[in-house]
PDB file of C-alpha atoms in Angstrom:
ATOM      1  CA  MET A  84     -37.782 106.922  11.141  1.00  0.00           C
ATOM      2  CA  ARG A  85     -34.968 106.648  13.643  1.00  0.00           C
ATOM      3  CA  ARG A  86     -32.989 103.402  13.388  1.00  0.00           C
ATOM      4  CA  PRO A  87     -32.448 101.350  16.550  1.00  0.00           C
ATOM      5  CA  PRO A  88     -28.999 101.762  18.110  1.00  0.00           C
ATOM      6  CA  GLY A  89     -26.351  99.626  16.458  1.00  0.00           C
ATOM      7  CA  THR A  90     -28.316  99.065  13.235  1.00  0.00           C
ATOM      8  CA  GLY A  91     -25.766 100.922  11.102  1.00  0.00           C
ATOM      9  CA  ALA A  92     -22.853  98.903  12.449  1.00  0.00           C
ATOM     10  CA  LEU A  93     -24.800  95.674  11.990  1.00  0.00           C
ATOM     11  CA  LEU A  94     -25.568  96.447   8.346  1.00  0.00           C
ATOM     12  CA  LEU A  95     -21.936  97.402   7.719  1.00  0.00           C
ATOM     13  CA  LEU A  96     -20.649  94.150   9.144  1.00  0.00           C
ATOM     14  CA  ILE A  97     -23.135  92.070   7.154  1.00  0.00           C
ATOM     15  CA  GLY A  98     -22.235  93.970   3.995  1.00  0.00           C
ATOM     16  CA  CYS A  99     -18.513  93.367   4.532  1.00  0.00           C
ATOM     17  CA  LEU A 100     -19.115  89.664   5.129  1.00  0.00           C
ATOM     18  CA  LEU A 101     -21.122  89.248   1.928  1.00  0.00           C
ATOM     19  CA  THR A 102     -18.582  91.232  -0.087  1.00  0.00           C
ATOM     20  CA  VAL A 103     -15.585  89.221   1.100  1.00  0.00           C
ATOM     21  CA  LEU A 104     -17.235  85.825   0.721  1.00  0.00           C
ATOM     22  CA  GLY A 105     -18.686  86.783  -2.642  1.00  0.00           C
ATOM     23  CA  ALA A 106     -15.281  87.906  -3.921  1.00  0.00           C
ATOM     24  CA  GLY A 107     -13.712  84.623  -2.878  1.00  0.00           C
ATOM     25  CA  SER A 108     -16.244  82.499  -4.749  1.00  0.00           C
ATOM     26  CA  ALA A 109     -16.308  84.737  -7.830  1.00  0.00           C
ATOM     27  CA  HIS A 110     -12.563  84.950  -8.305  1.00  0.00           C
ATOM     28  CA  ALA A 111     -11.434  81.456  -7.297  1.00  0.00           C
ATOM     29  CA  ALA A 112      -9.262  80.098 -10.096  1.00  0.00           C
ATOM     30  CA  GLY A 113      -7.238  77.060 -10.969  1.00  0.00           C
ATOM     31  CA  TYR A 114      -4.731  75.900 -13.558  1.00  0.00           C
ATOM     32  CA  ARG A 115      -5.089  73.157 -16.154  1.00  0.00           C
ATOM     33  CA  TYR A 116      -1.793  71.288 -16.321  1.00  0.00           C
ATOM     34  CA  TRP A 117       0.127  68.015 -16.034  1.00  0.00           C
ATOM     35  CA  SER A 118       1.166  67.542 -12.406  1.00  0.00           C
ATOM     36  CA  PHE A 119       4.167  65.368 -11.557  1.00  0.00           C
ATOM     37  CA  TRP A 120       4.141  62.722  -8.813  1.00  0.00           C
ATOM     38  CA  GLU A 121       6.559  60.241  -7.259  1.00  0.00           C
ATOM     39  CA  GLY A 122       5.773  56.890  -5.691  1.00  0.00           C
ATOM     40  CA  ASP A 123       6.774  56.772  -2.033  1.00  0.00           C
ATOM     41  CA  GLY A 124       7.938  53.156  -2.180  1.00  0.00           C
ATOM     42  CA  GLY A 125       4.560  51.907  -0.974  1.00  0.00           C
ATOM     43  CA  ARG A 126       1.088  52.452  -2.381  1.00  0.00           C
ATOM     44  CA  ASN A 127       0.959  56.238  -2.146  1.00  0.00           C
ATOM     45  CA  TRP A 128       1.823  59.210  -4.343  1.00  0.00           C
ATOM     46  CA  THR A 129       3.796  62.277  -3.285  1.00  0.00           C
ATOM     47  CA  TYR A 130       3.653  65.562  -5.201  1.00  0.00           C
ATOM     48  CA  ALA A 131       7.099  66.089  -6.724  1.00  0.00           C
ATOM     49  CA  THR A 132       9.070  69.065  -5.416  1.00  0.00           C
ATOM     50  CA  GLN A 133      11.244  69.238  -8.551  1.00  0.00           C
ATOM     51  CA  GLY A 134      10.518  69.123 -12.249  1.00  0.00           C
ATOM     52  CA  PRO A 135      10.883  65.840 -14.182  1.00  0.00           C
ATOM     53  CA  SER A 136      14.085  67.015 -15.856  1.00  0.00           C
ATOM     54  CA  LEU A 137      15.761  67.413 -12.457  1.00  0.00           C
ATOM     55  CA  VAL A 138      14.654  64.131 -10.906  1.00  0.00           C
ATOM     56  CA  ARG A 139      16.901  61.169 -11.651  1.00  0.00           C
ATOM     57  CA  PRO A 140      15.060  58.211 -10.136  1.00  0.00           C
ATOM     58  CA  ASP A 141      16.693  54.974  -9.113  1.00  0.00           C
ATOM     59  CA  ASP A 142      15.993  51.633 -10.719  1.00  0.00           C
ATOM     60  CA  GLY A 143      12.609  50.418  -9.483  1.00  0.00           C
ATOM     61  CA  ALA A 144      11.096  53.874  -8.995  1.00  0.00           C
ATOM     62  CA  VAL A 145       7.538  54.802  -9.982  1.00  0.00           C
ATOM     63  CA  GLN A 146       6.770  58.232 -11.445  1.00  0.00           C
ATOM     64  CA  GLY A 147       3.309  59.572 -12.217  1.00  0.00           C
ATOM     65  CA  PHE A 148       1.705  62.317 -14.296  1.00  0.00           C
ATOM     66  CA  ARG A 149      -1.887  63.538 -13.949  1.00  0.00           C
ATOM     67  CA  PHE A 150      -3.701  66.091 -16.110  1.00  0.00           C
ATOM     68  CA  SER A 151      -6.281  68.079 -14.148  1.00  0.00           C
ATOM     69  CA  VAL A 152      -7.458  71.500 -13.026  1.00  0.00           C
ATOM     70  CA  SER A 153      -6.299  72.535  -9.561  1.00  0.00           C
ATOM     71  CA  GLN A 154      -5.522  75.685  -7.603  1.00  0.00           C
ATOM     72  CA  ASP A 155      -2.228  74.468  -6.150  1.00  0.00           C
ATOM     73  CA  SER A 156      -0.272  71.383  -5.129  1.00  0.00           C
ATOM     74  CA  GLN A 157      -2.440  70.936  -2.034  1.00  0.00           C
ATOM     75  CA  ASP A 158      -5.592  70.119  -4.012  1.00  0.00           C
ATOM     76  CA  SER A 159      -4.017  68.646  -7.160  1.00  0.00           C
ATOM     77  CA  ALA A 160      -5.522  65.332  -8.291  1.00  0.00           C
ATOM     78  CA  GLN A 161      -3.274  62.286  -8.006  1.00  0.00           C
ATOM     79  CA  PRO A 162      -2.872  59.640 -10.704  1.00  0.00           C
ATOM     80  CA  ARG A 163      -5.743  57.161 -10.433  1.00  0.00           C
ATOM     81  CA  ARG A 164      -3.457  54.113 -10.479  1.00  0.00           C
ATOM     82  CA  ALA A 165      -1.385  53.075  -7.476  1.00  0.00           C
ATOM     83  CA  PRO A 166       2.421  53.326  -7.857  1.00  0.00           C
ATOM     84  CA  ASP A 167       3.026  49.585  -8.242  1.00  0.00           C
ATOM     85  CA  PHE A 168       6.396  48.962  -9.917  1.00  0.00           C
ATOM     86  CA  GLY A 169       5.930  45.194 -10.020  1.00  0.00           C
ATOM     87  CA  ALA A 170       2.658  45.444 -11.928  1.00  0.00           C
ATOM     88  CA  VAL A 171       3.852  48.080 -14.417  1.00  0.00           C
ATOM     89  CA  CYS A 172       7.231  46.527 -15.222  1.00  0.00           C
ATOM     90  CA  ALA A 173       6.290  42.847 -14.988  1.00  0.00           C
ATOM     91  CA  GLY A 174       6.709  42.403 -18.737  1.00  0.00           C
ATOM     92  CA  THR A 175       9.989  44.344 -19.000  1.00  0.00           C
ATOM     93  CA  PRO A 176      12.949  42.303 -17.775  1.00  0.00           C
ATOM     94  CA  ALA A 177      15.980  43.952 -16.208  1.00  0.00           C
ATOM     95  CA  LYS A 178      18.977  44.529 -18.448  1.00  0.00           C
ATOM     96  CA  ASP A 179      22.612  45.161 -17.544  1.00  0.00           C
ATOM     97  CA  GLY A 180      23.648  48.800 -17.813  1.00  0.00           C
ATOM     98  CA  LEU A 181      20.060  50.090 -17.785  1.00  0.00           C
ATOM     99  CA  LYS A 182      17.482  50.960 -15.147  1.00  0.00           C
ATOM    100  CA  ARG A 183      13.713  50.478 -15.209  1.00  0.00           C
ATOM    101  CA  ILE A 184      11.302  53.288 -14.306  1.00  0.00           C
ATOM    102  CA  ALA A 185       7.583  52.603 -14.020  1.00  0.00           C
ATOM    103  CA  LEU A 186       5.416  55.423 -15.371  1.00  0.00           C
ATOM    104  CA  VAL A 187       1.718  56.071 -14.748  1.00  0.00           C
ATOM    105  CA  ILE A 188       0.236  58.537 -17.240  1.00  0.00           C
ATOM    106  CA  ASP A 189      -3.269  59.688 -16.312  1.00  0.00           C
ATOM    107  CA  PRO A 190      -4.883  62.214 -18.730  1.00  0.00           C
ATOM    108  CA  GLY A 191      -7.656  62.856 -16.231  1.00  0.00           C
ATOM    109  CA  THR A 192     -11.404  63.168 -16.701  1.00  0.00           C
ATOM    110  CA  ALA A 193     -13.674  64.909 -19.199  1.00  0.00           C
ATOM    111  CA  ALA A 194     -14.314  67.611 -16.600  1.00  0.00           C
ATOM    112  CA  ASP A 195     -10.643  68.604 -16.778  1.00  0.00           C
ATOM    113  CA  ALA A 196     -10.302  68.338 -20.552  1.00  0.00           C
ATOM    114  CA  PRO A 197      -9.947  71.551 -22.581  1.00  0.00           C
ATOM    115  CA  ASP A 198     -13.064  72.615 -24.501  1.00  0.00           C
ATOM    116  CA  GLY A 199     -15.048  69.642 -23.232  1.00  0.00           C
ATOM    117  CA  GLY A 200     -12.859  67.165 -25.088  1.00  0.00           C
ATOM    118  CA  THR A 201     -12.432  63.477 -24.352  1.00  0.00           C
ATOM    119  CA  PRO A 202      -9.121  62.546 -22.700  1.00  0.00           C
ATOM    120  CA  PRO A 203      -7.316  59.379 -23.775  1.00  0.00           C
ATOM    121  CA  PRO A 204      -7.387  56.438 -21.350  1.00  0.00           C
ATOM    122  CA  LEU A 205      -4.976  56.110 -18.458  1.00  0.00           C
ATOM    123  CA  ARG A 206      -1.903  54.115 -19.388  1.00  0.00           C
ATOM    124  CA  THR A 207       1.224  52.714 -17.770  1.00  0.00           C
ATOM    125  CA  ALA A 208       4.646  52.091 -19.272  1.00  0.00           C
ATOM    126  CA  CYS A 209       7.975  50.701 -18.156  1.00  0.00           C
ATOM    127  CA  ALA A 210      10.887  52.781 -19.422  1.00  0.00           C
ATOM    128  CA  ARG A 211      14.278  51.090 -19.687  1.00  0.00           C
ATOM    129  CA  VAL A 212      16.854  53.890 -19.783  1.00  0.00           C
ATOM    130  CA  ALA A 213      20.451  54.785 -18.937  1.00  0.00           C
ATOM    131  CA  PRO A 214      21.396  54.804 -15.228  1.00  0.00           C
ATOM    132  CA  ASP A 215      21.702  58.600 -15.128  1.00  0.00           C
ATOM    133  CA  ALA A 216      18.493  59.320 -17.092  1.00  0.00           C
ATOM    134  CA  SER A 217      15.977  61.803 -15.712  1.00  0.00           C
ATOM    135  CA  THR A 218      12.248  61.219 -15.405  1.00  0.00           C
ATOM    136  CA  ALA A 219      11.742  63.474 -18.426  1.00  0.00           C
ATOM    137  CA  GLU A 220      14.041  61.269 -20.501  1.00  0.00           C
ATOM    138  CA  ALA A 221      12.255  58.146 -19.305  1.00  0.00           C
ATOM    139  CA  LEU A 222       8.900  59.692 -20.231  1.00  0.00           C
ATOM    140  CA  ALA A 223      10.174  60.713 -23.666  1.00  0.00           C
ATOM    141  CA  SER A 224      11.267  57.133 -24.361  1.00  0.00           C
ATOM    142  CA  VAL A 225       7.726  55.749 -24.015  1.00  0.00           C
ATOM    143  CA  ALA A 226       5.218  58.590 -24.463  1.00  0.00           C
ATOM    144  CA  LYS A 227       6.122  60.700 -27.504  1.00  0.00           C
ATOM    145  CA  PRO A 228       5.248  63.215 -28.731  1.00  0.00           C
ATOM    146  CA  LEU A 229       5.870  65.471 -25.751  1.00  0.00           C
ATOM    147  CA  ARG A 230       5.292  69.212 -25.923  1.00  0.00           C
ATOM    148  CA  TYR A 231       6.861  71.970 -23.802  1.00  0.00           C
ATOM    149  CA  ASP A 232       6.345  75.723 -23.643  1.00  0.00           C
ATOM    150  CA  SER A 233       9.001  78.421 -23.890  1.00  0.00           C
ATOM    151  CA  SER A 234       9.713  78.175 -20.147  1.00  0.00           C
ATOM    152  CA  ALA A 235      10.265  74.392 -20.443  1.00  0.00           C
ATOM    153  CA  MET A 236       6.994  73.508 -18.731  1.00  0.00           C
ATOM    154  CA  LEU A 237       5.515  70.145 -19.714  1.00  0.00           C
ATOM    155  CA  CYS A 238       2.401  70.892 -21.806  1.00  0.00           C
ATOM    156  CA  ALA A 239       1.407  67.624 -23.459  1.00  0.00           C
ATOM    157  CA  ILE A 240       2.144  63.910 -23.164  1.00  0.00           C
ATOM    158  CA  SER A 241       1.572  61.690 -26.203  1.00  0.00           C
ATOM    159  CA  GLY A 242       0.108  64.742 -27.899  1.00  0.00           C
ATOM    160  CA  TYR A 243      -2.526  65.425 -25.207  1.00  0.00           C
ATOM    161  CA  PRO A 244      -3.799  68.075 -24.982  1.00  0.00           C
ATOM    162  CA  ALA A 245      -3.337  69.282 -28.542  1.00  0.00           C
ATOM    163  CA  SER A 246      -2.975  72.920 -27.444  1.00  0.00           C
ATOM    164  CA  GLY A 247      -2.685  75.086 -24.346  1.00  0.00           C
ATOM    165  CA  CYS A 248      -0.226  74.942 -21.496  1.00  0.00           C
ATOM    166  CA  GLY A 249      -0.876  75.632 -17.822  1.00  0.00           C
ATOM    167  CA  GLU A 250      -3.701  78.028 -18.650  1.00  0.00           C
ATOM    168  CA  GLN A 251      -5.577  79.681 -15.822  1.00  0.00           C
ATOM    169  CA  VAL A 252      -9.202  78.647 -15.535  1.00  0.00           C
ATOM    170  CA  ALA A 253     -11.456  81.187 -13.805  1.00  0.00           C
ATOM    171  CA  GLY A 254     -13.866  79.720 -11.311  1.00  0.00           C
ATOM    172  CA  ASP A 255     -16.716  82.072 -12.211  1.00  0.00           C
ATOM    173  CA  SER A 256     -16.684  81.765 -15.988  1.00  0.00           C
ATOM    174  CA  GLY A 257     -14.714  78.655 -16.880  1.00  0.00           C
ATOM    175  CA  GLY A 258     -12.670  80.765 -19.264  1.00  0.00           C
ATOM    176  CA  ALA A 259      -8.947  80.402 -19.662  1.00  0.00           C
ATOM    177  CA  ASP A 260      -6.002  82.684 -20.229  1.00  0.00           C
ATOM    178  CA  SER A 261      -3.107  81.459 -22.304  1.00  0.00           C
ATOM    179  CA  GLY A 262      -0.161  80.158 -20.338  1.00  0.00           C
ATOM    180  CA  GLY A 263       2.363  81.151 -22.975  1.00  0.00           C
ATOM    181  CA  ALA A 264       3.475  80.142 -26.436  1.00  0.00           C
ATOM    182  CA  ASP A 265       4.285  76.498 -27.021  1.00  0.00           C
ATOM    183  CA  SER A 266       7.607  75.263 -28.331  1.00  0.00           C
ATOM    184  CA  ASP A 267       9.549  72.038 -28.677  1.00  0.00           C
ATOM    185  CA  ALA A 268      11.858  72.599 -25.716  1.00  0.00           C
ATOM    186  CA  THR A 269      14.110  69.626 -25.066  1.00  0.00           C
ATOM    187  CA  ASP A 270      15.043  70.358 -21.446  1.00  0.00           C
ATOM    188  CA  PRO A 271      11.736  70.118 -19.539  1.00  0.00           C
ATOM    189  CA  GLY A 272      11.514  71.847 -16.191  1.00  0.00           C
ATOM    190  CA  GLY A 273       8.701  71.939 -13.665  1.00  0.00           C
ATOM    191  CA  SER A 274       5.335  70.383 -14.473  1.00  0.00           C
ATOM    192  CA  ALA A 275       3.201  73.032 -12.765  1.00  0.00           C
ATOM    193  CA  PRO A 276       2.600  76.737 -13.464  1.00  0.00           C
ATOM    194  CA  ALA A 277       4.682  78.989 -11.220  1.00  0.00           C
ATOM    195  CA  SER A 278       1.653  80.368  -9.363  1.00  0.00           C
ATOM    196  CA  ALA A 279       0.203  76.927  -8.812  1.00  0.00           C
ATOM    197  CA  ALA A 280       3.506  75.511  -7.655  1.00  0.00           C
ATOM    198  CA  ASP A 281       3.850  78.346  -5.162  1.00  0.00           C
ATOM    199  CA  GLY A 282       0.410  77.613  -3.742  1.00  0.00           C
ATOM    200  CA  ASP A 283      -1.038  80.825  -5.218  1.00  0.00           C
ATOM    201  CA  SER A 284      -4.398  80.383  -6.875  1.00  0.00           C
ATOM    202  CA  GLY A 285      -3.991  83.682  -8.702  1.00  0.00           C
ATOM    203  CA  GLY A 286      -7.693  84.386  -8.183  1.00  0.00           C
ATOM    204  CA  GLY A 287      -8.326  85.958  -4.792  1.00  0.00           C
ATOM    205  CA  PRO A 288      -8.127  85.089  -1.106  1.00  0.00           C
ATOM    206  CA  SER A 289      -7.541  81.504  -0.104  1.00  0.00           C
ATOM    207  CA  ALA A 290     -10.231  79.454   1.600  1.00  0.00           C
ATOM    208  CA  GLY A 291      -8.412  79.744   4.940  1.00  0.00           C
ATOM    209  CA  VAL A 292      -8.241  83.526   4.743  1.00  0.00           C
ATOM    210  CA  LEU A 293     -11.918  83.773   3.831  1.00  0.00           C
ATOM    211  CA  THR A 294     -12.883  81.492   6.692  1.00  0.00           C
ATOM    212  CA  GLY A 295     -10.899  83.591   9.159  1.00  0.00           C
ATOM    213  CA  ILE A 296     -12.361  86.870   7.941  1.00  0.00           C
ATOM    214  CA  GLY A 297     -15.857  85.418   7.969  1.00  0.00           C
ATOM    215  CA  ALA A 298     -15.434  84.223  11.550  1.00  0.00           C
ATOM    216  CA  VAL A 299     -14.243  87.650  12.704  1.00  0.00           C
ATOM    217  CA  LEU A 300     -17.152  89.407  10.995  1.00  0.00           C
ATOM    218  CA  LEU A 301     -19.667  86.979  12.441  1.00  0.00           C
ATOM    219  CA  LEU A 302     -18.280  87.614  15.921  1.00  0.00           C
ATOM    220  CA  GLY A 303     -18.721  91.337  15.261  1.00  0.00           C
ATOM    221  CA  VAL A 304     -22.351  90.801  14.289  1.00  0.00           C
ATOM    222  CA  ALA A 305     -22.940  88.817  17.459  1.00  0.00           C
ATOM    223  CA  ALA A 306     -21.366  91.585  19.540  1.00  0.00           C
ATOM    224  CA  VAL A 307     -23.628  94.218  17.992  1.00  0.00           C
ATOM    225  CA  LEU A 308     -26.722  92.105  18.613  1.00  0.00           C
ATOM    226  CA  GLN A 309     -25.703  91.568  22.210  1.00  0.00           C
ATOM    227  CA  ALA A 310     -25.230  95.309  22.729  1.00  0.00           C
ATOM    228  CA  ARG A 311     -28.685  95.998  21.330  1.00  0.00           C
ATOM    229  CA  ARG A 312     -30.259  93.487  23.731  1.00  0.00           C
ATOM    230  CA  ARG A 313     -28.650  95.203  26.699  1.00  0.00           C
ATOM    231  CA  ARG A 314     -30.238  98.507  25.688  1.00  0.00           C
TER     232      ARG A 314
END
């Protein structure tokens, strides 16, 4: 039986649309890691642009860490406690020759925990450290043991999680690929995997790209339907 004019093009466009959208949902991926945040001086968090070993906060600063699964810095979960220096350091008086850094350490939820484990509760701490101390040094003074991988990425705070480091978590299977061997590095660098920090999900087209492609294909379908009506 002869197909109506334009049927072939219509089927091709629909097939392309389903393929592209299906690939995006099947290959979306994230990373399970400790993200690093800085208080903005008010009640908000800002994703840190440098690793905790490079940031040397002033006295009165608030620094935060959150363990979660995210594709990049744009969708990374913030610590679930506001950056309130006064509340965190109320019981730690100032001392000459030292600075105080408020730390919020949020291990996240069970949904983000490796192997369905139970994360420890959120905690805060006030680190009293040397004036030139980095955030990493402040964290080490109140939240040992810390664990780093061979590239100096922060893997665990207070021993959580017990294993793994910045592993990729596939959106379609929930599986994970190892992020590298762990070590006891003493000079911690960035807190996010390189791909995540660069805004690369490592698992296919971004949501914006998929939306754009889908819109173009839908317009093509509409054009084919309109041409068929005119005939």
